[in-house]
Coordinates of C-alpha atoms and ligand atoms in Angstrom, one line a residue:
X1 CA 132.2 104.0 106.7
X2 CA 131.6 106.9 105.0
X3 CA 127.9 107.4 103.2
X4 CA 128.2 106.9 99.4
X5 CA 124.7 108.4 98.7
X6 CA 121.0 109.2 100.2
X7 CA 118.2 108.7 97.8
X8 CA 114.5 109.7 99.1
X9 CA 111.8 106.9 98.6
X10 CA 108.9 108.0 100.3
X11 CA 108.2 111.3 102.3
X12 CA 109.2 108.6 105.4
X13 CA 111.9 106.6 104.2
X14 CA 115.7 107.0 102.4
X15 CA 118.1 104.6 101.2
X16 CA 121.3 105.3 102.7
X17 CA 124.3 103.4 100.9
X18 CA 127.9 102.7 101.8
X19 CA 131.5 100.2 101.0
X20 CA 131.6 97.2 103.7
X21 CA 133.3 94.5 102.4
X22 CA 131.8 92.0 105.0
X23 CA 128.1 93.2 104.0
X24 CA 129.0 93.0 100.7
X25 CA 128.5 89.3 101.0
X26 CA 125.4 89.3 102.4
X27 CA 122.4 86.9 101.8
X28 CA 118.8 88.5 101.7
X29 CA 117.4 88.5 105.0
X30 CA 120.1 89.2 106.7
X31 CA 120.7 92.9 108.5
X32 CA 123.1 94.6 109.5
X33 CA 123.8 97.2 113.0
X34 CA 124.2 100.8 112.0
X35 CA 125.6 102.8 114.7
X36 CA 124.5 106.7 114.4
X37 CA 128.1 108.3 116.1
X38 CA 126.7 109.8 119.5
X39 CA 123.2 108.2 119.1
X40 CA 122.7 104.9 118.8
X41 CA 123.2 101.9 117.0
X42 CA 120.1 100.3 115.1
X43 CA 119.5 97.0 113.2
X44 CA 118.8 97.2 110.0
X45 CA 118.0 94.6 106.8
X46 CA 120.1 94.6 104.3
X47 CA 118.3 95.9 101.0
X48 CA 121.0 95.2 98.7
X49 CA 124.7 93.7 98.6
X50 CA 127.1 94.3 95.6
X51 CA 130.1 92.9 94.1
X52 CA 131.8 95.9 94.6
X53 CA 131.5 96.0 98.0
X54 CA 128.5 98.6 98.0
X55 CA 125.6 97.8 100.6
X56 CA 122.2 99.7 101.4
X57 CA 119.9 99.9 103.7
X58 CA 116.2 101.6 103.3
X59 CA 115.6 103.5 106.7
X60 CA 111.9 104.6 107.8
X61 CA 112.1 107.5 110.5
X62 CA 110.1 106.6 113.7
X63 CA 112.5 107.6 116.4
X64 CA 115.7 109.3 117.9
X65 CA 117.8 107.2 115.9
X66 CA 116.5 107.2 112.4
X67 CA 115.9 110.8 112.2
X68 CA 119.7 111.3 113.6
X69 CA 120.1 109.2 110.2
X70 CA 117.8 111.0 107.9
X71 CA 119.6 114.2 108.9
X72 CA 123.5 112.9 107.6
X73 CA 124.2 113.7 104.0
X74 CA 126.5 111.8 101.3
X75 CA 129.9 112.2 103.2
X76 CA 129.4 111.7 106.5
X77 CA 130.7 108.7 109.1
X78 CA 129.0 106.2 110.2
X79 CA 129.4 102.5 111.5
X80 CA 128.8 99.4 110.1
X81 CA 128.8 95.8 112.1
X82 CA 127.6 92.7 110.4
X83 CA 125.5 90.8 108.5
X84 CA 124.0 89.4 111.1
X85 CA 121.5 86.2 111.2
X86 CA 120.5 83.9 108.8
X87 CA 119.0 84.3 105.3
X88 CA 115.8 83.5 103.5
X89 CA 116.2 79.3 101.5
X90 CA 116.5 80.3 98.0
X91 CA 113.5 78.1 96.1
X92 CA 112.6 77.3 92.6
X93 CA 109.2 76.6 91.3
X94 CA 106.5 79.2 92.1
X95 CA 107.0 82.0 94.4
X96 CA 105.0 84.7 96.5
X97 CA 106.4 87.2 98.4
X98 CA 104.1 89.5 101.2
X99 CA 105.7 92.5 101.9
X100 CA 104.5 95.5 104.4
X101 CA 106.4 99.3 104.6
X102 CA 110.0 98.7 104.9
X103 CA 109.2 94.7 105.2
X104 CA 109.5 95.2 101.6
X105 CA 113.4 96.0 101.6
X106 CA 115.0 92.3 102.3
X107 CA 112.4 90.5 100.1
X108 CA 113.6 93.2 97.5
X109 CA 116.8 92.0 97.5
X110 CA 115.5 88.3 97.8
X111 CA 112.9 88.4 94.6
X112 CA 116.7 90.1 93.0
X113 CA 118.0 87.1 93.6
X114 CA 115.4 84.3 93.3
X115 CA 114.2 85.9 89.8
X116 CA 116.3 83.5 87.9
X117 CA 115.2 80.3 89.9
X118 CA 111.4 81.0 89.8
X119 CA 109.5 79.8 87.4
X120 CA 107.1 82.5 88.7
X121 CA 107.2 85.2 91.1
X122 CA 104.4 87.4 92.4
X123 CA 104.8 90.2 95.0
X124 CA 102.0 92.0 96.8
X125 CA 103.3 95.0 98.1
X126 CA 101.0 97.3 100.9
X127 CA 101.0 100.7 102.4
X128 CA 99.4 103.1 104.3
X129 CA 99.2 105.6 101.1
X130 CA 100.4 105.4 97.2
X131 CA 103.0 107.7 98.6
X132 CA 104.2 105.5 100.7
X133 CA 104.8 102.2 98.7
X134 CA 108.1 101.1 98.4
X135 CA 110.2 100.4 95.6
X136 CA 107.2 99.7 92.7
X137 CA 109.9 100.4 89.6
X138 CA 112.2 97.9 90.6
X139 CA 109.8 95.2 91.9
X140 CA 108.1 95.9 88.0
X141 CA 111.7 95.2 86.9
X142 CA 112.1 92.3 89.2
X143 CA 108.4 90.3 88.9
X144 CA 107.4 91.8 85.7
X145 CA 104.2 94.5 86.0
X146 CA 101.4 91.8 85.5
X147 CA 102.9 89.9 88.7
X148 CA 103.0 92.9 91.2
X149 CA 99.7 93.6 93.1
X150 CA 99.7 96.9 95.2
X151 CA 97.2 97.9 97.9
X152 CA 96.5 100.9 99.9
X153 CA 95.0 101.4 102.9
X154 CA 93.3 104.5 101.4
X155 CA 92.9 102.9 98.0
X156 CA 95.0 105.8 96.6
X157 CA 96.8 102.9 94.7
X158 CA 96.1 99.7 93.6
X159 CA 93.8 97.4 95.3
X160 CA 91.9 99.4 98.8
X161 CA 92.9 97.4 102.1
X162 CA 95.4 95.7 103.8
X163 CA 98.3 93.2 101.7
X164 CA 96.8 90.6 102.8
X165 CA 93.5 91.2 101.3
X166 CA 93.7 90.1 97.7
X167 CA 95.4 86.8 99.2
X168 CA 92.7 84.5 100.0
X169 CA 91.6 84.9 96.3
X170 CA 94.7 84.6 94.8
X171 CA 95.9 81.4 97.3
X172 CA 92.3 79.7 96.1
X173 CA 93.1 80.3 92.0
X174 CA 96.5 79.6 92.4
X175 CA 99.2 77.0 93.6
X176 CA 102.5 78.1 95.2
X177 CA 105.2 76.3 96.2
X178 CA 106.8 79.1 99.0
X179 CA 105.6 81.8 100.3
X180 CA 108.2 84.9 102.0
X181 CA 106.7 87.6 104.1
X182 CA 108.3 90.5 106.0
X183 CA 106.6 93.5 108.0
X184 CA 104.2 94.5 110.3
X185 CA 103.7 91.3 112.4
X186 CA 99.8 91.0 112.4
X187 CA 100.4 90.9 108.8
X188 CA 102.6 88.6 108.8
X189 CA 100.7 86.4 111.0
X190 CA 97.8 86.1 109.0
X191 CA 100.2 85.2 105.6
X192 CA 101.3 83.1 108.1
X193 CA 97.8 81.5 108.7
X194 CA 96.6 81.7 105.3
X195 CA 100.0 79.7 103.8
X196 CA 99.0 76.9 106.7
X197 CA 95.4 76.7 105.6
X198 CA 96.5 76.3 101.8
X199 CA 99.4 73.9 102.8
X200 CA 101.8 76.3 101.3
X201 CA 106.0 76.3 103.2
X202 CA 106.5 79.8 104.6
X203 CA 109.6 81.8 105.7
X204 CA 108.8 85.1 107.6
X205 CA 111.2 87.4 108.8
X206 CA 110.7 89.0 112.4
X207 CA 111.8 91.9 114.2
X208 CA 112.7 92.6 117.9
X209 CA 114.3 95.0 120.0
X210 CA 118.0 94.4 119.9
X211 CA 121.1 95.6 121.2
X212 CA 124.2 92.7 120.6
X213 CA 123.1 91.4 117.2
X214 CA 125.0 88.4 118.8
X215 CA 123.1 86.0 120.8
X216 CA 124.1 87.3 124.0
X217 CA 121.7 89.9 125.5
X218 CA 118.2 87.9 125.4
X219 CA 116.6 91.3 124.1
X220 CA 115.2 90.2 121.1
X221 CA 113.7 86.6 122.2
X222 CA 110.5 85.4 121.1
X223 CA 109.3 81.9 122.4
X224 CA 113.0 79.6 122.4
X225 CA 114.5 81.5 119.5
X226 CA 116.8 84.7 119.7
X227 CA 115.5 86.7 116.7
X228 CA 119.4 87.9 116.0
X229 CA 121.0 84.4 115.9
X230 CA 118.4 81.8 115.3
X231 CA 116.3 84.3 112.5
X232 CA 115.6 86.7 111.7
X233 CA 114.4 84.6 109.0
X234 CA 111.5 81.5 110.3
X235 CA 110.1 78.8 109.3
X236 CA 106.4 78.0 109.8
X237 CA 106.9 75.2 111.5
X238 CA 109.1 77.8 114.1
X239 CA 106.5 80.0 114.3
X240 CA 104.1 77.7 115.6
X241 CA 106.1 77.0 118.4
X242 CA 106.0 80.7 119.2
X243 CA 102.4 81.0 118.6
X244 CA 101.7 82.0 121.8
X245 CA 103.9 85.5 120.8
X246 CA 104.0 85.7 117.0
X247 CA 102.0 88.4 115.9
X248 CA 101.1 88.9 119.4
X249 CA 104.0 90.8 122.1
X250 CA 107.2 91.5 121.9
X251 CA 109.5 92.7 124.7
X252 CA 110.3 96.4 125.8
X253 CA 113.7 97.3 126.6
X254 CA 113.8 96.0 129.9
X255 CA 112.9 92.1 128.9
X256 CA 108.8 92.8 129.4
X257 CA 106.4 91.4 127.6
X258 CA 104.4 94.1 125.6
X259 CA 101.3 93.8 123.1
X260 CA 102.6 94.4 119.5
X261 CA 101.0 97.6 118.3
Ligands
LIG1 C1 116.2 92.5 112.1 C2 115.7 93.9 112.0 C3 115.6 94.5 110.7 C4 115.1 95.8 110.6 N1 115.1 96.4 109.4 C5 114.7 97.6 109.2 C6 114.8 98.2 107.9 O1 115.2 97.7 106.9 N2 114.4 99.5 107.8 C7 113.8 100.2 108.9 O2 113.5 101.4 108.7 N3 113.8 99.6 110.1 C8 114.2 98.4 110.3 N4 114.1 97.8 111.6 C9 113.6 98.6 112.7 C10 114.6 99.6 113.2 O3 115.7 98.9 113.8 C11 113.9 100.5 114.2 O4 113.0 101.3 113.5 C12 114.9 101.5 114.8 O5 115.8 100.8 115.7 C13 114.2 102.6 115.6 O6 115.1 103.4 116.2 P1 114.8 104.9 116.6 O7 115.8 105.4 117.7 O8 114.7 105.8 115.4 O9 113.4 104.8 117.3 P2 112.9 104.7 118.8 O10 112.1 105.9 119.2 O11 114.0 104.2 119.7 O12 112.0 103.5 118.7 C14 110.8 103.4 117.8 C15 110.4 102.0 117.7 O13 111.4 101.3 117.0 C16 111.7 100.0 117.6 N5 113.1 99.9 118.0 C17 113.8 100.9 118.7 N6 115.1 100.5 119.0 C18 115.2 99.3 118.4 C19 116.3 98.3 118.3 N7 117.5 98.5 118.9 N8 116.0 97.2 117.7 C20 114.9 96.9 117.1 N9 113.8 97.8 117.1 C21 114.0 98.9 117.8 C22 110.8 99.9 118.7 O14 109.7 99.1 118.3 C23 110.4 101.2 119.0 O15 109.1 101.3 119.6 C24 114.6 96.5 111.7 C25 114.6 95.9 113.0 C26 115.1 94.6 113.1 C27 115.2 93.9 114.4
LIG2 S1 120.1 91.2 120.2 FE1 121.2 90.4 121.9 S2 120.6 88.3 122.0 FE2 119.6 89.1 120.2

């Protein structure tokens, strides 16, 4: 496929998109594998899906591969496999939505969709730095200002801490009928613990190494489940069973178990 356009969100991230008519179709929470020519080929969530068959990704550069990505300019070739794995359960009633760096790009196109269904939808977004948070026009668009809570690690925006720290309040004033979360997995894991404790259904959607995007290597396993078949999207009643590894190890690239960091 040959890149459409490359927009710069954040001194660490760009949206790269591109025409794949399988992609097109795409539910949110699905990803896709982008294969860099002479590189590598990376997973990647799907950030948004159009009729017209454009599809984009939001890339953060930590490595070989995503920096061989940054470099490419509107133009250039590169491949496209997918979607891959299953998608967050469209709900009505009231929704919340926890999303961490480039966590924040599925449940994007998620709050997108569900925006219509809701009777009310509120996303705390978190980052590292003001620079850094993701996509704040849009999600304004998308929840409506009054119903989009930012924090910062170093209080440069929004509320100073971690995205999870204005939940406890906000779960005690207010009842919510689903709760989606995607990024850093110790974040994750404590949405995860706070949505039990408040007796609130939760979808979270995990990441792991992978290479097939198939079902077939085993590199992306946690507990039972093969992150690229079975999820990435899971259910809290899933992530129990992996409690033992949720939020806790994942696997390197040759199948050992590694303490997330
Ligand atoms: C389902 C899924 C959705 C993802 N969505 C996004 C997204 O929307 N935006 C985004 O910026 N990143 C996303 N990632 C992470 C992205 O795949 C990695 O950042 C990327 O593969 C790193 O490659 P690299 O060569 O630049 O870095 P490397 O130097 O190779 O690795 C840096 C770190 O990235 C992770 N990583 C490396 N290779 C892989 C791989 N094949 N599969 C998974 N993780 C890997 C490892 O934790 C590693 O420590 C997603 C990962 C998964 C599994
Ligand atoms: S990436 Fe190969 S089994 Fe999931």
């Amino acid at each position: 496929m040959r890149i459409l356009g490359v927009e710069t969100e954040g001194p660490t991230v760009k949206t790269f998109t591109f025409k794949d008519r399988g992609c097109a179709r795409a539910k949110p929470g699905q990803f896709l594998m982008l294969w860099i020519p002479g590189v590598d080929e990376i997973p990647l969530s799907i950030l948004d899906a159009k009729e017209d068959g454009a599809v984009s990704v939001a890339v953060k550069k930590v490595g070989e591969a995503t920096q061989a990505l940054h470099n490419k300019k509107t133009g250039e070739i590169i491949g496209i496999r997918g979607p891959f794995g299953n998608s967050f359960t469209l709900k009505e009633g009231k929704i919340l939505m926890v999303g961490g760096g480039t966590g924040t790009a599925p449940l994007l196109f998620l709050a997108k969709k569900s925006a219509s269904k809701a009777t009310k939808l509120v996303f705390v977004i978190g980052a590292k730095t003001k620079e850094e948070l993701l996509f704040i026009d849009k999600l304004e668009e998308t929840c409506s200002k009054n119903n989009l809570i930012a924090t910062t690690e170093d209080g440069s925006y929004g509320i100073k801490g971690l995205a999870t720290t204005p939940l406890e309040s906000l779960l005690t004033k207010e009842k919510f009928d689903m709760i989606y979360t995607c990024g850093p997995e110790q974040m994750m894991r404590k949405v995860s613990d706070l949505a039990e404790k408040h007796e609130i259904a939760l979808e979270a959607s995990l990441e792991r190494l992978m290479r097939c995007a198939i079902g077939l290597c085993g590199s992306c396993v946690v507990g039972k489940y093969r992150v690229c078949r079975d999820g990435p999207v899971f259910t809290a009643s899933q992530l129990k069973e992996a409690k033992s590894e949720f939020g806790v190890s994942k696997r390197d690239f040759s199948g050992k178990r590694i303490p997330l960091g």
